[in-house]
mmCIF file of C-alpha atoms in Angstrom:
data_model
loop_
_atom_site.group_PDB
_atom_site.id
_atom_site.type_symbol
_atom_site.label_atom_id
_atom_site.label_comp_id
_atom_site.label_asym_id
_atom_site.label_seq_id
_atom_site.Cartn_x
_atom_site.Cartn_y
_atom_site.Cartn_z
ATOM 1 C CA UNK A 362 -15.804 -77.587 37.045
ATOM 2 C CA UNK A 363 -15.828 -75.657 40.306
ATOM 3 C CA UNK A 364 -15.302 -71.900 40.011
ATOM 4 C CA UNK A 365 -15.029 -69.474 42.903
ATOM 5 C CA UNK A 366 -15.795 -65.784 42.435
ATOM 6 C CA UNK A 367 -15.206 -63.004 44.921
ATOM 7 C CA UNK A 368 -16.875 -59.613 44.871
ATOM 8 C CA UNK A 369 -15.759 -56.881 45.123
ATOM 9 C CA UNK A 370 -12.236 -57.267 43.759
ATOM 10 C CA UNK A 371 -11.106 -54.279 45.806
ATOM 11 C CA UNK A 372 -12.553 -52.235 48.615
ATOM 12 C CA UNK A 373 -11.386 -49.049 50.341
ATOM 13 C CA UNK A 374 -13.184 -47.890 53.462
ATOM 14 C CA UNK A 375 -12.632 -45.559 56.405
ATOM 15 C CA UNK A 376 -11.824 -47.049 59.758
ATOM 16 C CA UNK A 377 -14.799 -48.166 61.817
ATOM 17 C CA UNK A 378 -17.048 -49.333 59.001
ATOM 18 C CA UNK A 379 -18.697 -52.734 58.959
ATOM 19 C CA UNK A 380 -17.843 -54.693 55.812
ATOM 20 C CA UNK A 381 -19.237 -57.579 53.815
ATOM 21 C CA UNK A 382 -17.075 -59.563 51.427
ATOM 22 C CA UNK A 383 -18.824 -61.941 49.073
ATOM 23 C CA UNK A 384 -17.831 -65.330 47.714
ATOM 24 C CA UNK A 385 -19.803 -67.526 45.319
ATOM 25 C CA UNK A 386 -19.085 -71.012 43.982
ATOM 26 C CA UNK A 387 -20.652 -72.878 41.096
ATOM 27 C CA UNK A 388 -20.838 -76.434 42.488
ATOM 28 C CA UNK A 389 -22.567 -76.869 45.836
ATOM 29 C CA UNK A 390 -20.912 -80.284 46.452
ATOM 30 C CA UNK A 391 -18.244 -78.862 48.717
ATOM 31 C CA UNK A 392 -16.755 -80.404 51.840
ATOM 32 C CA UNK A 393 -16.132 -77.086 53.555
ATOM 33 C CA UNK A 394 -15.303 -73.457 52.838
ATOM 34 C CA UNK A 395 -12.438 -71.465 54.226
ATOM 35 C CA UNK A 396 -11.574 -67.788 54.424
ATOM 36 C CA UNK A 397 -7.915 -66.779 54.393
ATOM 37 C CA UNK A 398 -6.071 -63.530 54.813
ATOM 38 C CA UNK A 399 -2.961 -62.698 52.785
ATOM 39 C CA UNK A 400 -0.729 -59.787 53.690
ATOM 40 C CA UNK A 401 1.560 -58.296 51.000
ATOM 41 C CA UNK A 402 4.622 -60.456 50.517
ATOM 42 C CA UNK A 403 3.404 -63.014 53.021
ATOM 43 C CA UNK A 404 1.741 -66.403 53.040
ATOM 44 C CA UNK A 405 -1.885 -67.189 53.808
ATOM 45 C CA UNK A 406 -3.404 -67.232 57.270
ATOM 46 C CA UNK A 407 -6.590 -69.166 57.880
ATOM 47 C CA UNK A 408 -9.339 -67.023 59.398
ATOM 48 C CA UNK A 409 -12.447 -69.178 59.500
ATOM 49 C CA UNK A 410 -13.439 -72.626 58.299
ATOM 50 C CA UNK A 411 -17.097 -73.558 57.820
ATOM 51 C CA UNK A 412 -18.061 -77.190 57.380
ATOM 52 C CA UNK A 413 -20.671 -77.891 54.711
ATOM 53 C CA UNK A 414 -23.210 -78.755 57.420
ATOM 54 C CA UNK A 415 -22.717 -75.441 59.223
ATOM 55 C CA UNK A 416 -24.293 -72.069 58.558
ATOM 56 C CA UNK A 417 -21.751 -69.751 60.112
ATOM 57 C CA UNK A 418 -18.588 -69.380 62.134
ATOM 58 C CA UNK A 419 -17.418 -66.476 64.272
ATOM 59 C CA UNK A 420 -14.016 -65.364 65.469
ATOM 60 C CA UNK A 421 -13.715 -62.006 67.189
ATOM 61 C CA UNK A 422 -14.863 -59.296 64.796
ATOM 62 C CA UNK A 423 -15.170 -61.781 61.934
ATOM 63 C CA UNK A 424 -18.271 -63.727 61.023
ATOM 64 C CA UNK A 425 -18.510 -66.024 58.026
ATOM 65 C CA UNK A 426 -21.762 -67.463 56.735
ATOM 66 C CA UNK A 427 -22.378 -70.291 54.300
ATOM 67 C CA UNK A 428 -25.424 -70.972 52.142
ATOM 68 C CA UNK A 429 -24.352 -74.142 50.389
ATOM 69 C CA UNK A 430 -27.514 -74.592 48.337
ATOM 70 C CA UNK A 431 -27.181 -71.183 46.725
ATOM 71 C CA UNK A 432 -23.397 -71.414 46.463
ATOM 72 C CA UNK A 433 -22.621 -68.356 48.553
ATOM 73 C CA UNK A 434 -20.566 -67.303 51.514
ATOM 74 C CA UNK A 435 -20.035 -63.918 53.110
ATOM 75 C CA UNK A 436 -17.316 -62.656 55.400
ATOM 76 C CA UNK A 437 -18.508 -59.926 57.722
ATOM 77 C CA UNK A 438 -15.905 -57.692 59.361
ATOM 78 C CA UNK A 439 -17.203 -55.519 62.180
ATOM 79 C CA UNK A 440 -15.684 -52.175 63.124
ATOM 80 C CA UNK A 441 -12.871 -52.367 60.585
ATOM 81 C CA UNK A 442 -9.361 -51.250 61.548
ATOM 82 C CA UNK A 443 -6.312 -50.267 59.466
ATOM 83 C CA UNK A 444 -4.722 -53.536 60.548
ATOM 84 C CA UNK A 445 -7.456 -55.383 58.635
ATOM 85 C CA UNK A 446 -5.964 -54.144 55.368
ATOM 86 C CA UNK A 447 -5.021 -57.257 53.376
ATOM 87 C CA UNK A 448 -6.300 -59.522 50.626
ATOM 88 C CA UNK A 449 -9.066 -61.872 51.715
ATOM 89 C CA UNK A 450 -9.316 -65.182 49.894
ATOM 90 C CA UNK A 451 -12.235 -67.559 49.849
ATOM 91 C CA UNK A 452 -11.566 -71.233 49.096
ATOM 92 C CA UNK A 453 -13.847 -74.250 48.800
ATOM 93 C CA UNK A 454 -12.633 -77.714 49.595
ATOM 94 C CA UNK A 455 -13.594 -80.510 47.224
ATOM 95 C CA UNK A 456 -13.244 -84.202 47.820
ATOM 96 C CA UNK A 457 -11.975 -85.955 44.715
ATOM 97 C CA UNK A 458 -10.887 -89.561 44.549
ATOM 98 C CA UNK A 459 -10.730 -89.719 48.320
ATOM 99 C CA UNK A 460 -8.429 -86.715 48.566
ATOM 100 C CA UNK A 461 -9.218 -83.080 49.044
ATOM 101 C CA UNK A 462 -8.124 -79.924 47.278
ATOM 102 C CA UNK A 463 -8.822 -76.247 47.707
ATOM 103 C CA UNK A 464 -10.193 -74.079 44.896
ATOM 104 C CA UNK A 465 -9.490 -70.408 45.507
ATOM 105 C CA UNK A 466 -11.212 -67.226 44.452
ATOM 106 C CA UNK A 467 -9.149 -64.306 43.158
ATOM 107 C CA UNK A 468 -9.535 -62.436 46.448
ATOM 108 C CA UNK A 469 -10.806 -59.087 47.673
ATOM 109 C CA UNK A 470 -8.129 -56.467 48.349
ATOM 110 C CA UNK A 471 -9.221 -54.480 51.376
ATOM 111 C CA UNK A 472 -7.754 -51.119 52.408
ATOM 112 C CA UNK A 473 -8.936 -49.563 55.668
ATOM 113 C CA UNK A 474 -7.719 -46.008 56.091
ATOM 114 C CA UNK A 475 -7.590 -44.060 59.352
ATOM 115 C CA UNK B 1029 9.035 -72.371 65.419
ATOM 116 C CA UNK B 1030 8.081 -71.955 61.764
ATOM 117 C CA UNK B 1031 5.355 -74.442 60.839
ATOM 118 C CA UNK B 1032 5.865 -74.457 57.058
ATOM 119 C CA UNK B 1033 9.098 -73.042 55.710
ATOM 120 C CA UNK B 1034 10.285 -72.489 52.152
ATOM 121 C CA UNK B 1035 13.673 -71.679 50.676
ATOM 122 C CA UNK B 1036 14.653 -69.543 48.985
ATOM 123 C CA UNK B 1037 12.332 -66.628 49.649
ATOM 124 C CA UNK B 1038 13.360 -64.880 46.437
ATOM 125 C CA UNK B 1039 14.727 -66.404 43.247
ATOM 126 C CA UNK B 1040 15.809 -64.421 40.196
ATOM 127 C CA UNK B 1041 17.137 -66.436 37.290
ATOM 128 C CA UNK B 1042 17.587 -66.504 33.537
ATOM 129 C CA UNK B 1043 15.288 -68.188 31.091
ATOM 130 C CA UNK B 1044 16.333 -71.757 30.369
ATOM 131 C CA UNK B 1045 17.888 -72.408 33.768
ATOM 132 C CA UNK B 1046 16.878 -75.211 36.142
ATOM 133 C CA UNK B 1047 15.982 -74.313 39.726
ATOM 134 C CA UNK B 1048 14.602 -75.935 42.858
ATOM 135 C CA UNK B 1049 12.452 -74.678 45.710
ATOM 136 C CA UNK B 1050 12.438 -76.509 49.012
ATOM 137 C CA UNK B 1051 9.626 -76.884 51.536
ATOM 138 C CA UNK B 1052 9.599 -78.356 55.007
ATOM 139 C CA UNK B 1053 6.816 -78.701 57.569
ATOM 140 C CA UNK B 1054 7.223 -79.558 61.246
ATOM 141 C CA UNK B 1055 3.531 -80.073 61.969
ATOM 142 C CA UNK B 1056 3.521 -83.827 61.512
ATOM 143 C CA UNK B 1057 1.047 -83.533 58.642
ATOM 144 C CA UNK B 1058 0.730 -86.312 56.091
ATOM 145 C CA UNK B 1059 -0.131 -84.173 53.071
ATOM 146 C CA UNK B 1060 1.783 -81.395 51.365
ATOM 147 C CA UNK B 1061 0.906 -79.142 48.450
ATOM 148 C CA UNK B 1062 2.408 -76.752 45.931
ATOM 149 C CA UNK B 1063 0.388 -73.762 44.749
ATOM 150 C CA UNK B 1064 1.190 -71.104 42.153
ATOM 151 C CA UNK B 1065 -0.009 -67.519 42.520
ATOM 152 C CA UNK B 1066 0.244 -65.602 39.281
ATOM 153 C CA UNK B 1067 0.470 -61.873 38.640
ATOM 154 C CA UNK B 1068 -3.302 -61.553 38.978
ATOM 155 C CA UNK B 1069 -3.031 -63.070 42.453
ATOM 156 C CA UNK B 1070 -4.967 -66.184 41.482
ATOM 157 C CA UNK B 1071 -3.859 -69.100 43.645
ATOM 158 C CA UNK B 1072 -4.013 -72.506 41.952
ATOM 159 C CA UNK B 1073 -3.021 -75.908 43.174
ATOM 160 C CA UNK B 1074 -0.241 -77.644 41.261
ATOM 161 C CA UNK B 1075 0.540 -80.825 43.181
ATOM 162 C CA UNK B 1076 -0.414 -82.682 46.311
ATOM 163 C CA UNK B 1077 1.525 -85.448 48.033
ATOM 164 C CA UNK B 1078 0.158 -87.759 50.711
ATOM 165 C CA UNK B 1079 2.695 -89.843 52.605
ATOM 166 C CA UNK B 1080 5.268 -89.228 49.854
ATOM 167 C CA UNK B 1081 2.843 -90.349 47.152
ATOM 168 C CA UNK B 1082 1.613 -88.020 44.402
ATOM 169 C CA UNK B 1083 -2.172 -87.756 44.655
ATOM 170 C CA UNK B 1084 -3.041 -84.569 42.789
ATOM 171 C CA UNK B 1085 -1.324 -83.401 39.639
ATOM 172 C CA UNK B 1086 -3.144 -80.557 37.996
ATOM 173 C CA UNK B 1087 -2.421 -79.581 34.392
ATOM 174 C CA UNK B 1088 1.138 -78.514 35.048
ATOM 175 C CA UNK B 1089 3.890 -78.729 32.397
ATOM 176 C CA UNK B 1090 6.180 -81.697 32.924
ATOM 177 C CA UNK B 1091 9.059 -79.241 33.365
ATOM 178 C CA UNK B 1092 7.756 -79.075 36.943
ATOM 179 C CA UNK B 1093 8.694 -82.120 38.986
ATOM 180 C CA UNK B 1094 7.855 -82.403 42.675
ATOM 181 C CA UNK B 1095 9.876 -84.684 44.901
ATOM 182 C CA UNK B 1096 9.025 -85.810 48.410
ATOM 183 C CA UNK B 1097 11.961 -87.495 50.165
ATOM 184 C CA UNK B 1098 9.870 -87.906 53.323
ATOM 185 C CA UNK B 1099 6.567 -86.782 54.798
ATOM 186 C CA UNK B 1100 8.026 -83.534 56.107
ATOM 187 C CA UNK B 1101 9.550 -82.347 52.843
ATOM 188 C CA UNK B 1102 8.200 -81.534 49.398
ATOM 189 C CA UNK B 1103 10.576 -79.947 46.908
ATOM 190 C CA UNK B 1104 9.734 -78.470 43.530
ATOM 191 C CA UNK B 1105 12.203 -78.689 40.683
ATOM 192 C CA UNK B 1106 11.645 -76.646 37.551
ATOM 193 C CA UNK B 1107 13.523 -77.370 34.325
ATOM 194 C CA UNK B 1108 14.081 -74.978 31.419
ATOM 195 C CA UNK B 1109 12.490 -71.998 33.126
ATOM 196 C CA UNK B 1110 10.257 -69.776 31.003
ATOM 197 C CA UNK B 1111 9.122 -66.178 31.458
ATOM 198 C CA UNK B 1112 5.612 -67.373 32.277
ATOM 199 C CA UNK B 1113 6.913 -69.314 35.258
ATOM 200 C CA UNK B 1114 7.406 -66.020 37.099
ATOM 201 C CA UNK B 1115 5.032 -66.165 40.055
ATOM 202 C CA UNK B 1116 4.890 -66.756 43.772
ATOM 203 C CA UNK B 1117 4.999 -70.431 44.706
ATOM 204 C CA UNK B 1118 3.426 -71.465 47.998
ATOM 205 C CA UNK B 1119 3.900 -74.699 49.845
ATOM 206 C CA UNK B 1120 1.208 -75.885 52.265
ATOM 207 C CA UNK B 1121 0.532 -78.860 54.484
ATOM 208 C CA UNK B 1122 -2.458 -80.429 56.200
ATOM 209 C CA UNK B 1123 -3.715 -83.583 57.755
ATOM 210 C CA UNK B 1124 -5.696 -85.465 55.129
ATOM 211 C CA UNK B 1125 -8.221 -87.312 57.234
ATOM 212 C CA UNK B 1126 -10.338 -85.589 58.201
ATOM 213 C CA UNK B 1127 -9.501 -82.705 55.871
ATOM 214 C CA UNK B 1128 -8.873 -79.639 57.977
ATOM 215 C CA UNK B 1129 -7.200 -76.325 57.382
ATOM 216 C CA UNK B 1130 -4.048 -76.088 55.320
ATOM 217 C CA UNK B 1131 -1.061 -74.228 56.684
ATOM 218 C CA UNK B 1132 0.836 -72.173 54.157
ATOM 219 C CA UNK B 1133 4.482 -71.264 53.878
ATOM 220 C CA UNK B 1134 5.598 -67.666 53.253
ATOM 221 C CA UNK B 1135 6.024 -68.181 49.519
ATOM 222 C CA UNK B 1136 8.936 -68.140 47.081
ATOM 223 C CA UNK B 1137 8.953 -65.241 44.655
ATOM 224 C CA UNK B 1138 10.365 -66.467 41.352
ATOM 225 C CA UNK B 1139 11.321 -64.004 38.632
ATOM 226 C CA UNK B 1140 12.510 -65.347 35.305
ATOM 227 C CA UNK B 1141 14.355 -62.839 33.125
#
């Protein structure tokens, strides 16, 4: 059974710091891995999607890496800003019976203070 | 235009009642999902429909019954609501082949008293 773990559960940093959020999964047979952002009281917004054959993806100040064999992914946030404050969710996509489903981690709650 | 919309946004009801949550997507996707996010913020898939056909049904009590009248709509009906049903319910949609990102609705916050 696939399990996704995110560390740390919560993080509070001053503005400007570079951050690393960690995600690990127990079964390396994933189709892809996705990082989402969730703002309080809102839905999820997709940040980055890494296919199982890829090692990393970048978007602006965000960089996500994937080491499928070791079951790990990291989300790197450069020069953090207060607007980055949110919960960051990691999810792996499994293919089962020809259809796919996402398995989510519990998230990392990030607070960036001025 | 809202890609994935849910109604209502908030739902407060008494234990034992029956309620429905509606979801609509205007992205032309062929697959829709219902997720439940509990008080610990853990997001878990409940159901998935592809072209109006149920394809994923996780271990959800049969008090929960999804209904898909067409590809753009997936409604969730809950019978005999219990306290433990209090959560945020998210609808999502995606294109199944190839599997790409899922687009999520804003969530429906259900509180059972």
